[in-house]
């Protein structure tokens, strides 16, 4: 749904039947303080300390959950990314204490897929590797700790982000960050008509709509000493902003449906992310769609691993690959941005960008 399509009538939602503590607390704030920005509403719906969709641990990803991500397709995604991380490690001189920082790690499945593959197939890299997860929500950290217990001290959860050399990785993190709904100088804010949530429009001057995502880029840039940032997400180069509300594999018509029980995301505006990264001294090392990115990695793996193909005789892996690559499945919907800091600007492209065109950001 484009912002303009989020009209008052269509999105007005009678939440009497969903009289949860979360809905009540959102209503109370609006009654006391007047209409609130959509960023504030999204923060409550997804990240309210007790009742938010993510922070409560209620979010379920995959076939039996609310939506699919690359990670939920199967282990192939993590294995391909592990190969890309290994190339980065080689590029940085095969250093000891190479750190992968993952943010938005959900239940730890991606970390597990990466670490299992590296341990089995890339033992030298495994010895040098440290895995760090930035996780603000205790219930998710608990799930990650359980899933990754077998790796002991290799995986740690720092209390706050720390300086590191290596790679910062995220899959669908930026699109889950709170945004304001601003289009053509008008902002849609969340108000109440009786007990119904409605959008109220107000004029705004030039204002940043994705403050949280930009601040997360500041934080990553401040902590990365040398290495790469790889962010995978669905978004646009042009200024097209779509809000998506998903529950049980259905797209809902309004963010006011199933508050705290549905995922809310906004397509990422890559141009503003890149601009902020460059202002922080990061350099763009590649940008392409997921189809080209994963095809590049796969072709490198297939040509270099002495015939130990990632897909060897596995029908399941081939199906996973098709889902990840197919333009009508996940291949074109997702894009991959790579940024670098203190890496030789003349360094050749990473495998993932072998087939990419030169990016143009607006
Ligand atoms: C759409 S899910 C993606 C999960 C996982 N990466 C995957 O691909 O299956 C977004 C995740 O980002 C997390 N998240 C949101 N803001 C975050 C932040 N500031 N730091 C770390 N995680 C965050 C949410 O809790 C949620 O687990």
XYZ file of C-alpha atoms in Angstrom, residues 33-321:
289
model
C -1.791 13.786 24.161
C -3.636 13.953 20.839
C -2.755 12.235 17.544
C 0.649 10.546 17.404
C 3.085 9.936 14.551
C 2.943 6.603 12.735
C 6.537 6.006 13.913
C 5.312 6.113 17.504
C 2.371 3.829 16.654
C 4.684 1.363 14.885
C 7.046 1.416 17.875
C 4.125 0.424 20.142
C 2.681 -2.207 17.795
C 6.016 -3.920 17.148
C 8.237 -3.056 20.104
C 6.100 -2.185 23.143
C 8.214 -3.744 25.947
C 5.515 -6.232 26.954
C 2.971 -6.470 24.177
C 4.744 -5.592 20.909
C 4.607 -8.058 18.019
C 8.389 -8.634 18.128
C 9.281 -7.754 21.714
C 6.665 -10.140 23.162
C 8.189 -13.001 21.148
C 4.817 -13.463 19.418
C 6.177 -12.981 15.909
C 6.407 -16.252 13.971
C 8.260 -16.419 10.653
C 7.973 -19.227 8.107
C 5.317 -21.596 6.816
C 3.405 -21.787 10.108
C 3.939 -18.102 10.905
C 2.949 -14.764 9.430
C 5.361 -14.389 6.516
C 8.466 -15.825 4.871
C 11.931 -14.319 4.920
C 15.064 -15.454 3.108
C 16.150 -17.156 6.303
C 12.930 -19.128 6.669
C 13.265 -20.546 3.137
C 15.977 -22.909 4.440
C 19.700 -23.140 5.253
C 20.940 -22.377 1.725
C 20.626 -18.615 2.251
C 22.927 -18.729 5.301
C 25.370 -21.008 3.492
C 25.646 -18.654 0.531
C 26.155 -15.671 2.834
C 28.757 -17.638 4.823
C 30.718 -18.053 1.583
C 30.493 -14.303 1.005
C 31.686 -13.597 4.574
C 34.615 -15.950 4.013
C 35.659 -13.978 0.921
C 35.506 -10.781 3.009
C 37.674 -12.427 5.680
C 40.251 -13.334 3.020
C 40.167 -9.793 1.720
C 40.862 -8.350 5.150
C 43.995 -10.520 5.342
C 42.579 -13.641 7.036
C 42.831 -11.897 10.377
C 42.152 -13.522 13.730
C 39.107 -12.202 15.575
C 37.069 -11.517 12.467
C 33.656 -10.500 13.758
C 30.245 -11.030 12.176
C 27.760 -8.688 13.855
C 24.164 -9.631 13.131
C 21.286 -7.307 13.946
C 17.657 -8.399 13.661
C 18.660 -12.025 14.269
C 15.137 -13.062 15.342
C 15.375 -16.675 16.608
C 19.049 -17.161 15.651
C 18.366 -19.387 12.647
C 20.578 -17.422 10.237
C 23.480 -17.505 12.719
C 23.019 -21.266 13.092
C 22.999 -21.823 9.312
C 26.164 -19.743 8.902
C 28.087 -21.248 11.822
C 27.210 -24.869 10.990
C 28.332 -24.386 7.401
C 31.558 -22.575 8.293
C 32.457 -25.148 10.936
C 32.001 -28.009 8.486
C 33.290 -26.537 5.264
C 35.601 -23.629 6.130
C 37.476 -24.686 9.305
C 40.260 -22.079 9.042
C 37.673 -19.312 8.812
C 35.732 -20.893 11.688
C 38.772 -20.617 13.991
C 39.124 -16.902 13.250
C 35.422 -16.133 13.486
C 33.517 -14.478 16.341
C 29.748 -13.994 16.087
C 28.023 -11.118 17.878
C 24.274 -10.523 17.988
C 22.776 -7.117 18.749
C 19.453 -7.989 20.342
C 17.338 -5.465 22.259
C 14.587 -7.939 23.246
C 15.282 -10.416 26.091
C 12.790 -13.003 24.859
C 14.469 -13.165 21.435
C 17.938 -13.281 23.001
C 16.776 -16.258 25.042
C 15.621 -18.082 21.886
C 18.915 -17.282 20.154
C 20.957 -18.497 23.135
C 19.098 -21.807 23.134
C 19.502 -22.330 19.414
C 23.208 -21.426 19.408
C 24.238 -23.023 22.697
C 26.370 -25.605 20.936
C 28.758 -22.864 19.753
C 29.609 -21.752 23.314
C 31.678 -18.576 23.529
C 31.911 -18.159 19.783
C 28.592 -16.323 19.945
C 28.101 -13.408 22.322
C 25.429 -10.813 22.995
C 27.124 -7.514 23.877
C 25.126 -5.233 26.199
C 25.629 -2.437 23.701
C 27.237 -2.298 20.250
C 31.053 -2.493 20.395
C 33.848 -1.571 17.963
C 34.596 -4.435 15.555
C 36.471 -5.433 12.402
C 34.622 -7.729 10.028
C 31.091 -7.523 8.674
C 27.776 -6.168 9.920
C 24.906 -8.194 8.491
C 21.153 -7.704 8.505
C 18.248 -9.269 6.641
C 14.976 -7.311 6.807
C 16.085 -5.111 9.680
C 15.743 -1.642 8.135
C 12.202 -2.247 6.863
C 11.092 -3.104 10.409
C 12.219 0.241 11.835
C 9.559 2.832 12.711
C 8.775 5.451 10.034
C 6.647 8.548 9.728
C 4.103 8.579 6.890
C 5.009 11.680 4.920
C 4.107 12.263 1.309
C 3.985 15.530 -0.664
C 4.254 17.717 2.432
C 1.436 15.910 4.277
C 1.904 13.609 7.237
C -0.611 10.973 8.282
C -0.732 10.683 12.048
C -2.761 8.295 14.175
C -5.827 9.675 15.910
C -9.074 8.402 17.428
C -12.731 8.791 16.515
C -14.465 7.395 19.558
C -12.659 4.098 19.983
C -11.745 3.807 16.316
C -8.211 4.441 15.131
C -8.089 6.812 12.166
C -5.490 8.664 10.149
C -5.464 12.417 10.573
C -3.553 14.522 8.072
C -1.348 17.487 8.897
C 1.002 19.660 6.863
C 4.712 19.230 7.553
C 7.831 20.976 6.380
C 10.677 18.936 4.969
C 11.106 16.256 7.629
C 13.055 13.020 7.877
C 10.668 10.059 7.709
C 13.083 7.217 8.540
C 14.990 8.602 11.518
C 15.442 5.218 13.246
C 17.004 3.560 10.175
C 19.360 6.506 9.649
C 20.429 6.457 13.291
C 21.164 2.754 13.040
C 23.516 3.532 10.107
C 25.263 6.148 12.299
C 25.731 3.534 15.007
C 27.069 0.850 12.655
C 29.476 3.320 11.020
C 30.763 4.474 14.416
C 31.550 0.916 15.526
C 32.903 -0.579 12.306
C 36.701 -0.147 12.434
C 37.415 -1.903 9.133
C 35.292 -4.083 6.918
C 31.863 -4.337 5.339
C 28.195 -3.729 6.009
C 25.791 -5.988 4.104
C 22.124 -5.058 4.339
C 19.417 -7.068 2.572
C 15.939 -5.648 2.445
C 13.043 -4.845 0.209
C 12.985 -1.305 -1.020
C 13.256 1.129 -3.871
C 15.756 3.453 -5.459
C 12.990 5.898 -6.340
C 10.970 7.572 -3.663
C 8.169 5.047 -3.468
C 7.067 4.230 0.028
C 4.923 1.212 0.654
C 3.585 0.093 3.965
C 2.969 -3.615 4.344
C 0.931 -5.215 7.122
C 1.161 -9.005 7.282
C -0.364 -11.731 9.432
C -0.734 -15.442 8.715
C 0.534 -14.967 5.159
C -2.151 -12.398 4.353
C -1.636 -8.747 3.514
C -3.983 -6.747 5.737
C -5.686 -3.570 4.513
C -4.920 -1.446 7.527
C -2.173 -1.121 10.143
C -4.986 -0.800 12.683
C -6.014 -4.420 12.171
C -4.556 -6.963 14.589
C -2.378 -4.416 16.408
C 0.478 -6.245 18.113
C -0.378 -9.445 16.233
C 0.710 -8.384 12.758
C 3.988 -7.299 11.192
C 4.238 -3.732 9.871
C 7.040 -2.767 7.478
C 7.920 0.087 5.172
C 9.944 -0.357 1.976
C 13.484 0.929 2.444
C 14.542 4.100 0.653
C 18.061 3.032 -0.313
C 19.041 6.506 -1.506
C 18.724 8.059 1.942
C 20.494 5.101 3.581
C 23.431 5.467 1.181
C 23.560 9.233 1.673
C 23.729 8.807 5.448
C 26.343 6.052 5.150
C 28.531 8.249 2.951
C 28.159 11.158 5.389
C 29.568 8.754 8.000
C 32.610 7.897 5.864
C 31.323 4.593 4.437
C 31.747 3.766 0.752
C 29.325 1.872 -1.480
C 30.940 -1.417 -2.537
C 27.922 -2.753 -4.396
C 24.166 -2.655 -4.814
C 22.061 -5.129 -6.710
C 18.959 -7.275 -6.448
C 19.053 -10.551 -4.576
C 18.845 -12.581 -7.779
C 22.132 -11.180 -9.083
C 23.770 -11.164 -5.645
C 23.170 -14.821 -4.847
C 23.915 -15.908 -8.431
C 27.313 -14.197 -8.133
C 28.139 -15.958 -4.877
C 26.950 -19.307 -6.169
C 29.028 -19.071 -9.325
C 32.135 -18.325 -7.236
C 31.459 -21.223 -4.858
C 30.769 -23.647 -7.700
C 33.949 -22.712 -9.531
C 36.182 -22.776 -6.466
C 35.260 -25.518 -4.064
C 36.594 -28.528 -5.873
C 33.201 -29.824 -6.872
C 31.681 -29.770 -3.375
C 28.639 -27.953 -4.653
C 26.251 -26.308 -2.245
C 23.460 -27.910 -4.211
C 25.056 -31.309 -4.605
C 22.330 -33.833 -5.223
C 19.910 -32.044 -2.959
C 16.473 -31.438 -4.382
C 15.586 -29.436 -1.292
C 18.514 -27.042 -1.798
C 17.563 -26.592 -5.453
C 14.010 -25.686 -4.441
C 15.359 -23.225 -1.889
C 17.569 -21.682 -4.542
